[in-house]
mmCIF file of C-alpha atoms and ligand atoms in Angstrom:
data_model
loop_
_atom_site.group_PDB
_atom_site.id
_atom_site.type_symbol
_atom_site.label_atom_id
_atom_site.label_comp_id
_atom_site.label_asym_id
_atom_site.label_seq_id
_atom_site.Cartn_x
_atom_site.Cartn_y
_atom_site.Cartn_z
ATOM 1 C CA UNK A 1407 75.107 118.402 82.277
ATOM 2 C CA UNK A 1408 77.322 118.800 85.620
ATOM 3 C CA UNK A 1409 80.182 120.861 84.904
ATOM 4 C CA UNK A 1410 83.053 120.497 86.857
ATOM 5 C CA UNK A 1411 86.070 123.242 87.895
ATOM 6 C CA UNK A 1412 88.860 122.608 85.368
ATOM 7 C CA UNK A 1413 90.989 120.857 87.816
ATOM 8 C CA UNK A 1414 88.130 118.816 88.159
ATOM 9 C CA UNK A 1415 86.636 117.931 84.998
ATOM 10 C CA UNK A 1416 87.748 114.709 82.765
ATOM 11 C CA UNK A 1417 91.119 114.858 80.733
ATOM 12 C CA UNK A 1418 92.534 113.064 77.822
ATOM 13 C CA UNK A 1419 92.603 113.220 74.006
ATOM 14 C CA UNK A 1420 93.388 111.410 71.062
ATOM 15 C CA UNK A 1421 96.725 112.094 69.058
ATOM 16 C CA UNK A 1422 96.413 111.180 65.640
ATOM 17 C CA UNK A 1423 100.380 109.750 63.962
ATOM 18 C CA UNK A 1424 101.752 109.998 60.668
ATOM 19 C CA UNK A 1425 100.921 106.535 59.748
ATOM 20 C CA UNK A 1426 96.872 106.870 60.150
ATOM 21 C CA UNK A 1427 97.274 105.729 63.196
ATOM 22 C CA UNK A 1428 95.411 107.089 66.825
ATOM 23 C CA UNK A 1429 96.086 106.577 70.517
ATOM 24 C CA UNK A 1430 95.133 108.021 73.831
ATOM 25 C CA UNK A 1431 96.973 110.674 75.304
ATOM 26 C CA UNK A 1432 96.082 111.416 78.805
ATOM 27 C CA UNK A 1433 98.585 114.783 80.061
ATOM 28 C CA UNK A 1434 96.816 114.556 83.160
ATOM 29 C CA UNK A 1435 95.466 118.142 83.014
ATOM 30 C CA UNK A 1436 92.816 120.519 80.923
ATOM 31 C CA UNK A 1437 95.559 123.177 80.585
ATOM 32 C CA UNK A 1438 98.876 120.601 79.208
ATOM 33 C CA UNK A 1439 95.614 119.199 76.672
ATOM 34 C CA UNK A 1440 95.478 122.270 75.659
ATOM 35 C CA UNK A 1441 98.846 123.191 75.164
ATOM 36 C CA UNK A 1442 99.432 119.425 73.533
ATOM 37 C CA UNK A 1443 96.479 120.330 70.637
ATOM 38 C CA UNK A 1444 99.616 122.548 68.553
ATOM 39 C CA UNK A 1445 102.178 120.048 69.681
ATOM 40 C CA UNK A 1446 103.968 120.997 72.177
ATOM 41 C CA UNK A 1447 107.550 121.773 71.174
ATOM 42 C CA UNK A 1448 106.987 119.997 67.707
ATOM 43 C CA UNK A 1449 105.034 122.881 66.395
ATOM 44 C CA UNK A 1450 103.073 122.208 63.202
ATOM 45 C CA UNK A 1451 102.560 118.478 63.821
ATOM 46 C CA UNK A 1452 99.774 118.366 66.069
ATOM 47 C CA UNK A 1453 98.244 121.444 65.201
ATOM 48 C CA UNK A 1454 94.336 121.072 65.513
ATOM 49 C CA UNK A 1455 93.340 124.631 65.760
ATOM 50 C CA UNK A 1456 93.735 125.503 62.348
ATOM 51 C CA UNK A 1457 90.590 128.015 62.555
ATOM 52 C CA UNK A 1458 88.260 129.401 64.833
ATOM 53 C CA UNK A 1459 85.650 126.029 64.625
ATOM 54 C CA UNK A 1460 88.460 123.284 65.420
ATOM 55 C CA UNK A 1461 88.704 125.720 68.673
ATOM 56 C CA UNK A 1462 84.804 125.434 69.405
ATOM 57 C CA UNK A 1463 85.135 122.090 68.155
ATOM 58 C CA UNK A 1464 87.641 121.388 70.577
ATOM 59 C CA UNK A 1465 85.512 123.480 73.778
ATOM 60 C CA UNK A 1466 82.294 121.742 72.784
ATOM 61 C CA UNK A 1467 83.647 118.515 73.354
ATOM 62 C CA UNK A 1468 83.977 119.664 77.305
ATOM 63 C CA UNK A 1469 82.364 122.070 77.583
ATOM 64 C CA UNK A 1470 78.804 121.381 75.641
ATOM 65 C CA UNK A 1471 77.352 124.550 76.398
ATOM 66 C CA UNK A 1472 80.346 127.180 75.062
ATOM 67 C CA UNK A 1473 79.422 130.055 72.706
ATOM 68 C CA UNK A 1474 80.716 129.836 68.917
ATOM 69 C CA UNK A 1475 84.618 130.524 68.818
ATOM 70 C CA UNK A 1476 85.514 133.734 66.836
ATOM 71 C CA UNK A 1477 89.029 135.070 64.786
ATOM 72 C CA UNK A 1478 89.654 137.363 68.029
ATOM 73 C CA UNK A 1479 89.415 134.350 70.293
ATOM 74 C CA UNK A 1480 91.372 131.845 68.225
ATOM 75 C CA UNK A 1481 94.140 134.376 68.409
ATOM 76 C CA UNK A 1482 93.383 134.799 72.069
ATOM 77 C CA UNK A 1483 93.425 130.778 72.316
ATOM 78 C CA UNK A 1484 96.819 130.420 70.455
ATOM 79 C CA UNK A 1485 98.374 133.224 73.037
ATOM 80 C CA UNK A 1486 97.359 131.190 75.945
ATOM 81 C CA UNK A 1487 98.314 128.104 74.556
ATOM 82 C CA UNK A 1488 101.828 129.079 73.446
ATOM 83 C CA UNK A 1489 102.367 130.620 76.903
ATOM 84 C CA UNK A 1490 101.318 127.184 78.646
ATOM 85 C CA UNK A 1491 103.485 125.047 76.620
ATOM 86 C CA UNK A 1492 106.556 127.137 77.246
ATOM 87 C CA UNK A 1493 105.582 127.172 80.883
ATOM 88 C CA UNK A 1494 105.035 123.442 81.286
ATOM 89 C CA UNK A 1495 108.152 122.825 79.075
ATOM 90 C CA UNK A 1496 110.533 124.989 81.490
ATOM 91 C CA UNK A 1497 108.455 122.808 84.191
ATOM 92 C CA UNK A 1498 109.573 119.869 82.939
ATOM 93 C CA UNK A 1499 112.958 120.816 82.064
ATOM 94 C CA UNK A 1500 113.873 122.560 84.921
ATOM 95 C CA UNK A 1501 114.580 125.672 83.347
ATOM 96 C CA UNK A 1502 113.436 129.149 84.232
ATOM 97 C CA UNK A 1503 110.040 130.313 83.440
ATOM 98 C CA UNK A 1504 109.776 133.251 81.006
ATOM 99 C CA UNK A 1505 107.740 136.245 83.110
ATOM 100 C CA UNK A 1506 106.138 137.343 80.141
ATOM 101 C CA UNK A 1507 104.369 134.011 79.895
ATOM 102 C CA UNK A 1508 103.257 134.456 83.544
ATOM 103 C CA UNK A 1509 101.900 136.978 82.800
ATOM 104 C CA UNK A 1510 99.744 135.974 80.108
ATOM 105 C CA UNK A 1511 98.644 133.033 82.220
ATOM 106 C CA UNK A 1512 97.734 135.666 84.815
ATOM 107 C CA UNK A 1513 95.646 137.808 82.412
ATOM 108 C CA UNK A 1514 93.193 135.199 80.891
ATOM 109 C CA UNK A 1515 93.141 133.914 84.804
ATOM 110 C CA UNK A 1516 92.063 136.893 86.480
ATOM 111 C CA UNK A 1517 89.066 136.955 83.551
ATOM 112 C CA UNK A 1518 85.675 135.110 84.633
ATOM 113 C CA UNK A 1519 85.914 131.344 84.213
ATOM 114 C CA UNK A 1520 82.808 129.211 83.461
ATOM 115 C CA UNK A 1521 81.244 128.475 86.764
ATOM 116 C CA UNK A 1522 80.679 124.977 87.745
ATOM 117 C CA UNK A 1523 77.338 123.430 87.821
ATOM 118 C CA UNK A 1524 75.469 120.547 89.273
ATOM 119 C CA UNK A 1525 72.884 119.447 87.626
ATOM 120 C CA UNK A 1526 68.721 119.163 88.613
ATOM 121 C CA UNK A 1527 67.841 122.576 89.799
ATOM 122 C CA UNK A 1528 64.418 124.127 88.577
ATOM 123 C CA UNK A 1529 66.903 126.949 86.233
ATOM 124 C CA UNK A 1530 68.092 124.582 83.787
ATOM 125 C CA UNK A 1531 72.241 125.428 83.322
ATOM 126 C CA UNK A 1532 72.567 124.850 79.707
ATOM 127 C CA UNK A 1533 70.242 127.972 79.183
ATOM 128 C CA UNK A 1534 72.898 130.506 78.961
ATOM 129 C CA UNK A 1535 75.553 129.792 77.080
ATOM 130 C CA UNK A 1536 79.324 130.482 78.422
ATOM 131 C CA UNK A 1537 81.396 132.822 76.037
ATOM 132 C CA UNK A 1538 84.595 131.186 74.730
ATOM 133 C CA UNK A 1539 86.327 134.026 77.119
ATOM 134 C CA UNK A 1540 85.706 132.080 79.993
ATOM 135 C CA UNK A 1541 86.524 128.949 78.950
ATOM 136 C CA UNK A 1542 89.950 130.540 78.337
ATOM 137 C CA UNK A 1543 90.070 131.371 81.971
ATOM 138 C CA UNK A 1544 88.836 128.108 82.898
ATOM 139 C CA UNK A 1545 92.315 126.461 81.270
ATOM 140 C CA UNK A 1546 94.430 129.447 82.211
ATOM 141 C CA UNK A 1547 93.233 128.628 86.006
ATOM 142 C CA UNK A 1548 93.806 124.882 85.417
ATOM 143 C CA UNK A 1549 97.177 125.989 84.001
ATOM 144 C CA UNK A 1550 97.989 127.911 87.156
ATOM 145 C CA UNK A 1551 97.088 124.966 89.382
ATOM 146 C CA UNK A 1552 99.598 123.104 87.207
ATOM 147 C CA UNK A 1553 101.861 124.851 87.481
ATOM 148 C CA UNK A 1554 101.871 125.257 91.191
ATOM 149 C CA UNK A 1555 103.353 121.817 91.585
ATOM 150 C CA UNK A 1556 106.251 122.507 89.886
ATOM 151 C CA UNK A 1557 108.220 122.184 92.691
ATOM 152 C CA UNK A 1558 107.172 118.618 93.695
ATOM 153 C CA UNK A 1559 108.925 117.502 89.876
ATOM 154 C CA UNK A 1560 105.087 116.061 88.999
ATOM 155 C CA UNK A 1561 105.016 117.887 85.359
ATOM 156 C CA UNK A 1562 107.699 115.240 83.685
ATOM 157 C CA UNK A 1563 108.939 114.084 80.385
ATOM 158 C CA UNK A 1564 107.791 110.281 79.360
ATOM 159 C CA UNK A 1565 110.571 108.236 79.942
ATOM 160 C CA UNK A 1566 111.007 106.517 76.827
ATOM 161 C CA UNK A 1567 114.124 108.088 75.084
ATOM 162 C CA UNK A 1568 112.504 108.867 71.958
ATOM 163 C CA UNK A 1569 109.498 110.533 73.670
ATOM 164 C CA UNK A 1570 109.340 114.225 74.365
ATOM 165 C CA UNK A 1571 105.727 114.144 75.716
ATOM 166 C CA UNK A 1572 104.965 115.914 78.870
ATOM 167 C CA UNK A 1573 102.511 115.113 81.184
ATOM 168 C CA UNK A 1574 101.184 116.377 84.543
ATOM 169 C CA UNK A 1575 101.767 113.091 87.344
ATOM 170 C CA UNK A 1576 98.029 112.909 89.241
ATOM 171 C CA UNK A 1577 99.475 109.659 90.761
ATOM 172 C CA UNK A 1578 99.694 109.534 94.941
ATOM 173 C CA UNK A 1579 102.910 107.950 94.935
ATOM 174 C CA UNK A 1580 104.519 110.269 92.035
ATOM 175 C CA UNK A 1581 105.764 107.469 89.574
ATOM 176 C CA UNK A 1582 103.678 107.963 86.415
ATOM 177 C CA UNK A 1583 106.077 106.862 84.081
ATOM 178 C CA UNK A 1584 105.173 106.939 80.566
ATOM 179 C CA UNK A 1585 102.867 109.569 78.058
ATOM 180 C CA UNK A 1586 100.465 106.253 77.495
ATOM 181 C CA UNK A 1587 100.896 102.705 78.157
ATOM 182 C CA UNK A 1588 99.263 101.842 75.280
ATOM 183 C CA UNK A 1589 102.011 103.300 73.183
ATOM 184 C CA UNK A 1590 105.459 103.834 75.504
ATOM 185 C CA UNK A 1591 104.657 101.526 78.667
ATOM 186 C CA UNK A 1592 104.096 98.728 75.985
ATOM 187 C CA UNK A 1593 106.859 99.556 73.966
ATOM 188 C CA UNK A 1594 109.544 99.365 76.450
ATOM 189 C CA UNK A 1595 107.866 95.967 77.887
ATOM 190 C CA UNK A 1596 108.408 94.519 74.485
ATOM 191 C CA UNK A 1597 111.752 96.124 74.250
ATOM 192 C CA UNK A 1598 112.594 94.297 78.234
ATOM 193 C CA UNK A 1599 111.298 91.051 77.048
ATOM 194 C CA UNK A 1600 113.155 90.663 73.951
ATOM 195 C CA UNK A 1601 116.604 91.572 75.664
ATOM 196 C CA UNK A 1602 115.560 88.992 78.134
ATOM 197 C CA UNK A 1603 115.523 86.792 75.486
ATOM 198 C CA UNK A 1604 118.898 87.346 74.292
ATOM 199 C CA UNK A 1605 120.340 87.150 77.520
HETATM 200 ZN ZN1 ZN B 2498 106.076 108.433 75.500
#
């Protein structure tokens, strides 16, 4: 399988509500995906690395050749992750970033990453398996790439007023507008149609 940089490689995941029901979140970057699997800023209710598996679990399903995920690097994973959201969240808000969070960022960055890989050479690249380690550095990277646009305004809240979701704006033109049209975009549609109605 070709393995792409973090920056690089496909994003997206599903978000499972109260209610049984499940739509598509796409934050628009490995490292807010990350951050978004303990729910950002609504901790608790998103949480889907309960143990060391749901972490692999979560790795394997980008990263098909990562190493088994053990107690050391779930805590390693939740470090990362809390230090991302926080980040992304002062991104968003326009608040000051907390330097001990950079930091953290910085220290599972400055690790070796899982290299990317094209596929069809005679050494086949699933052979050696990439420690969980790396794919930490892999998202900590991502997260510093993220990060570097704070300045342009592109990490944003969804602009439905009930929706706290924050996602990273890939768009050329900058105008992303809601966490998933599927759930927001249609929602306010609906919501614009029936006070056109009214009127
Ligand atoms: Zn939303």
């Amino acid at each position: 399988m070709t393995r792409l940089p973090g920056y690089a490689a496909p994003t997206g995941q599903w978000f499972h509500s109260g209610n049984g029901q499940r739509w598509w979140f796409d934050s628009g970057s490995l490292a807010l995906d990350f951050a978004y699997t303990g729910g950002m800023g609504e901790p608790g209710r998103w949480e889907q690395m309960r143990d060391a598996s749901d972490l692999g679990d979560w790795l394997a399903q980008r990263y098909t050749d990562v190493g088994e995920a053990a107690e050391r690097d779930l805590a390693d994973a939740l470090s990362l992750r809390g230090a991302i959201a926080r980040l992304a969240q002062a991104a968003s808000d326009g608040a000051q970033a907390q330097a001990d969070d950079i930091d953290t960022v910085n220290l599972f960055a400055a690790t070796p990453d899982i290299p990317p890989a094209i596929d069809g050479g005679r050494r086949q690249a699933g052979r050696s398996r990439v420690r969980v380690g790396q794919a930490l550095s892999t998202i900590a990277r991502d997260a510093v790439n993220l990060l570097a646009h704070t300045g342009e305004r592109r990490i944003r809240e969804c602009d439905a007023d009930d929706c706290q979701l924050v996602f990273y704006d890939e768009s050329r033109t900058n105008n992303r507008r809601w966490c998933s049209m599927q759930r927001c975009g249609n929602r306010a549609k609906v919501k614009a149609f029936r006070a056109k109605e009214k009127a």
